[in-house]
Each structure stands twice: as structure tokens, then as C-alpha cells.
């Protein structure tokens, strides 16, 4: 995104590219949840099944490398997906050893936790830093390991029916289309019964950025994630750093205090787990695609609309 001018913190106009990059990075950091409660609310255990990880095989790493999309942007370490894909036989040997060591120690390498952030314009005034979404460009090598762990996590969640049936984002065999079809089906039935229906669309502001890490880990434990897998995720989230990159201009590094990295592989599934228990408090039918939520209510009695 080419940004030639931006509103400064005091309302002035910034035109220096490095100052613009720093202004955006400071804004992105400002939405993070810096203060977490020491006392966590009670959260019921969702399963007795446990999910941990033991061995990352050479064949598994080779398969993931061979299936990389070559148009992925190069991350901070400069290693491209094109090179990894076309040299998968050679790279799979050292990478499988690195991944195994990282998992066994429950430690995500520091360089994997640094991200180049691209500011993506959403809508409204291009002069307002609040109208840009941070997209994290992380290590391609780390993403390969994330894919291996994500597959294990998704298999665990699906096998034990732990994901809400109302969630259509980043879930196997579901998408925006299935979300829409189920909603239309409910509306069609209401129309057939000659009953009106109210729909409320909810947008969780800065949802991915504000996920508190302690609560997320607490919920992961409740869903059966444990051992070296859970320890690795803790390390993956802890002490992350980001900088904004705009062409040849870069901002200073700033720490990421909360959230799941947008642009990462694990980010979406971690977010889905975090919001999965929304069904515990919502009494109306609802549909979700990641953080996009809509509530649907048949107006079949006088108070139905007010209850929504």
C-alpha cells in the first residue's frame, strides 16, 4: 500500500515515509491488550481427550515443502517458498531435525517470532491510521512447522466434535458459502411459515489483535491440548515483535502483547478456539465465519425482537 500522508498523533500531517511507518506501527501496537487479569474466569473442561505431539517425520516435512505455494511473500529471513519447494529433498532433512528440536524443547526460535507488517487499507479515509489492517509476513520456514501442528490440532478438534457447528471459518468442508446457505435456509423456512426474521450482524473490533494470551492458553488446555504442543504454542505467542515495512522504509521494532498473528498459519485456528464457547451465552441461532458473526431470530412472539 502506497501511503503518502497520514494523520499524526497530535492531528498534524506526516509525510516522511519512516515517520509514517512508525506512526502505523505505534497505532497497531496501541490496540494490543497489555494488561491481563491474574485470575482467570472458570472455564469448563471440554474433553478428556488429550492432544500432544511426538515425532515430526522426514516424509511429513518433505510433503509440506513439496506442497508450498510458490507465490507466498518472502518472510523476514529471506527464505522463499519457491526455493524450499523445489529443493524439498535437500531441505527436509535439516528442517525435520530443527522442527523436532524446537517441538521437544517447547521453544519457538526468536527469529520466527518477528514479523514484517504490511499495512492493508480497509475503507474510509486513507489519512486515518485506524483504517489500515496489519498483515504479518512471517517466516516461511515457521509456517511449514505451523502447518504440521495445525493439522494435528484440527484433527483433534474434529475427531472429538469440539468446534461449534455454527463456525464456518477455516474449518474443513465449510466456508462462506455454507454459512450463507444455512442462513438462507433458516430465512426461507421463516418465510414459508409467514414469520418475519431479524438478523443482527456483529463486528468484533480488532478481534484477532486483542486475544489475551493467558486466556487463550487456558482455553487450549480445556480443549485437551497439552505437553510439548501446548508449550510450543505458548512460546510462539510470547515475546513477538513486529515492524512496519513500506517499500524501502521500515519502522522500529515493537513488541506484540496480545492477539494471534494475522498472516500466520496457526492464528485462525487459535482464534476459532478462543471464541468457540460463544454458544454458552448466545440463546439465538447464529452463524460465524471466524470473527464475523450474525444472530438470527424468528419473530414468532411479541418479545422476540427485543430479546435479540
Tab-separated table of C-alpha atoms in Angstrom, residues 136-265:
chain	number	residue	atom	x	y	z
A	136	UNK	CA	2.083	-10.074	9.274
A	137	UNK	CA	4.632	-11.533	6.869
A	138	UNK	CA	6.342	-14.217	8.912
A	139	UNK	CA	8.989	-16.843	8.256
A	140	UNK	CA	8.048	-19.346	5.540
A	141	UNK	CA	10.031	-21.989	7.438
A	142	UNK	CA	7.968	-21.341	10.561
A	143	UNK	CA	4.772	-21.586	8.523
A	144	UNK	CA	5.770	-25.092	7.422
A	145	UNK	CA	6.019	-26.165	11.058
A	146	UNK	CA	2.772	-24.346	11.850
A	147	UNK	CA	1.013	-26.352	9.131
A	148	UNK	CA	2.191	-29.608	10.688
A	149	UNK	CA	0.929	-28.588	14.122
A	150	UNK	CA	-2.300	-27.105	12.767
A	151	UNK	CA	-3.208	-30.389	11.065
A	152	UNK	CA	-2.802	-32.202	14.379
A	153	UNK	CA	-4.906	-29.611	16.194
A	154	UNK	CA	-7.704	-29.644	13.618
A	155	UNK	CA	-7.812	-33.456	13.576
A	156	UNK	CA	-8.172	-33.456	17.374
A	157	UNK	CA	-10.958	-30.862	17.296
A	158	UNK	CA	-12.866	-32.645	14.520
A	159	UNK	CA	-12.414	-36.162	15.915
A	160	UNK	CA	-13.903	-35.134	19.251
A	161	UNK	CA	-16.541	-32.741	17.796
A	162	UNK	CA	-15.155	-29.785	19.725
A	163	UNK	CA	-15.756	-26.999	17.196
A	164	UNK	CA	-19.190	-25.376	17.151
A	165	UNK	CA	-21.324	-26.418	14.189
A	166	UNK	CA	-22.046	-22.705	13.693
A	167	UNK	CA	-18.409	-21.892	12.880
A	168	UNK	CA	-17.672	-21.871	9.131
A	169	UNK	CA	-14.280	-20.153	9.066
A	170	UNK	CA	-11.090	-22.133	8.458
A	171	UNK	CA	-12.906	-25.419	9.148
A	172	UNK	CA	-12.711	-28.419	6.820
A	173	UNK	CA	-15.620	-28.700	4.365
A	174	UNK	CA	-17.035	-25.335	5.436
A	175	UNK	CA	-16.685	-21.840	4.005
A	176	UNK	CA	-18.538	-18.572	3.380
A	177	UNK	CA	-20.889	-20.453	1.044
A	178	UNK	CA	-22.002	-22.978	3.682
A	179	UNK	CA	-22.509	-20.125	6.143
A	180	UNK	CA	-24.721	-18.323	3.626
A	181	UNK	CA	-26.662	-21.445	2.615
A	182	UNK	CA	-27.556	-22.318	6.205
A	183	UNK	CA	-28.661	-18.731	6.852
A	184	UNK	CA	-30.802	-18.645	3.708
A	185	UNK	CA	-32.347	-21.983	4.679
A	186	UNK	CA	-33.431	-20.553	8.043
A	187	UNK	CA	-34.835	-17.432	6.367
A	188	UNK	CA	-36.693	-19.484	3.756
A	189	UNK	CA	-38.344	-21.610	6.452
A	190	UNK	CA	-39.433	-18.468	8.296
A	191	UNK	CA	-40.800	-17.011	5.065
A	192	UNK	CA	-42.666	-20.249	4.358
A	193	UNK	CA	-44.207	-20.074	7.843
A	194	UNK	CA	-45.147	-16.419	7.206
A	195	UNK	CA	-42.941	-15.287	10.090
A	196	UNK	CA	-40.589	-12.306	9.941
A	197	UNK	CA	-36.953	-12.666	10.926
A	198	UNK	CA	-34.472	-10.199	12.385
A	199	UNK	CA	-30.758	-10.529	11.654
A	200	UNK	CA	-28.073	-8.755	13.678
A	201	UNK	CA	-24.562	-8.534	12.224
A	202	UNK	CA	-21.759	-8.217	14.784
A	203	UNK	CA	-18.237	-6.992	14.103
A	204	UNK	CA	-15.711	-7.665	16.865
A	205	UNK	CA	-13.357	-4.705	16.600
A	206	UNK	CA	-9.653	-5.683	16.374
A	207	UNK	CA	-10.682	-9.229	17.292
A	208	UNK	CA	-7.515	-11.031	16.194
A	209	UNK	CA	-5.264	-8.414	17.827
A	210	UNK	CA	-6.918	-8.352	21.248
A	211	UNK	CA	-6.968	-12.049	22.164
A	212	UNK	CA	-5.355	-12.261	25.642
A	213	UNK	CA	-2.649	-14.926	25.622
A	214	UNK	CA	-3.241	-16.265	29.150
A	215	UNK	CA	-6.919	-16.875	28.489
A	216	UNK	CA	-6.163	-18.443	25.130
A	217	UNK	CA	-3.712	-20.910	26.695
A	218	UNK	CA	-6.249	-21.611	29.460
A	219	UNK	CA	-8.855	-22.498	26.831
A	220	UNK	CA	-6.403	-24.606	24.835
A	221	UNK	CA	-5.827	-26.697	27.958
A	222	UNK	CA	-9.596	-27.107	28.367
A	223	UNK	CA	-9.791	-28.440	24.809
A	224	UNK	CA	-7.181	-31.094	25.582
A	225	UNK	CA	-4.014	-29.514	24.201
A	226	UNK	CA	-1.068	-30.328	26.417
A	227	UNK	CA	2.608	-31.277	26.623
A	228	UNK	CA	5.176	-30.097	24.112
A	229	UNK	CA	2.489	-28.906	21.670
A	230	UNK	CA	0.983	-26.517	24.226
A	231	UNK	CA	4.428	-25.356	25.361
A	232	UNK	CA	5.418	-24.607	21.768
A	233	UNK	CA	2.258	-22.550	21.217
A	234	UNK	CA	2.987	-20.605	24.418
A	235	UNK	CA	6.461	-19.827	23.099
A	236	UNK	CA	5.059	-18.996	19.645
A	237	UNK	CA	2.804	-16.321	21.172
A	238	UNK	CA	5.239	-14.948	23.773
A	239	UNK	CA	7.573	-12.023	23.065
A	240	UNK	CA	6.683	-11.499	19.432
A	241	UNK	CA	7.954	-8.378	17.682
A	242	UNK	CA	6.819	-6.533	14.584
A	243	UNK	CA	7.853	-3.678	12.349
A	244	UNK	CA	6.004	-1.965	9.514
A	245	UNK	CA	7.612	-2.243	6.095
A	246	UNK	CA	6.654	0.090	3.239
A	247	UNK	CA	8.932	-0.491	0.285
A	248	UNK	CA	12.445	0.572	1.306
A	249	UNK	CA	11.242	2.187	4.532
A	250	UNK	CA	10.885	0.334	7.837
A	251	UNK	CA	9.755	1.294	11.316
A	252	UNK	CA	11.381	0.442	14.629
A	253	UNK	CA	10.632	-2.942	16.233
A	254	UNK	CA	7.760	-3.032	18.746
A	255	UNK	CA	6.613	-5.864	20.996
A	256	UNK	CA	3.301	-7.639	20.385
A	257	UNK	CA	1.497	-8.008	23.720
A	258	UNK	CA	-1.630	-9.876	22.688
A	259	UNK	CA	-3.528	-11.391	19.793
A	260	UNK	CA	-2.891	-14.083	17.241
A	261	UNK	CA	-0.722	-13.080	14.257
A	262	UNK	CA	-2.763	-12.196	11.183
A	263	UNK	CA	-0.973	-13.814	8.271
A	264	UNK	CA	0.239	-16.796	10.280
A	265	UNK	CA	-0.982	-20.383	9.825
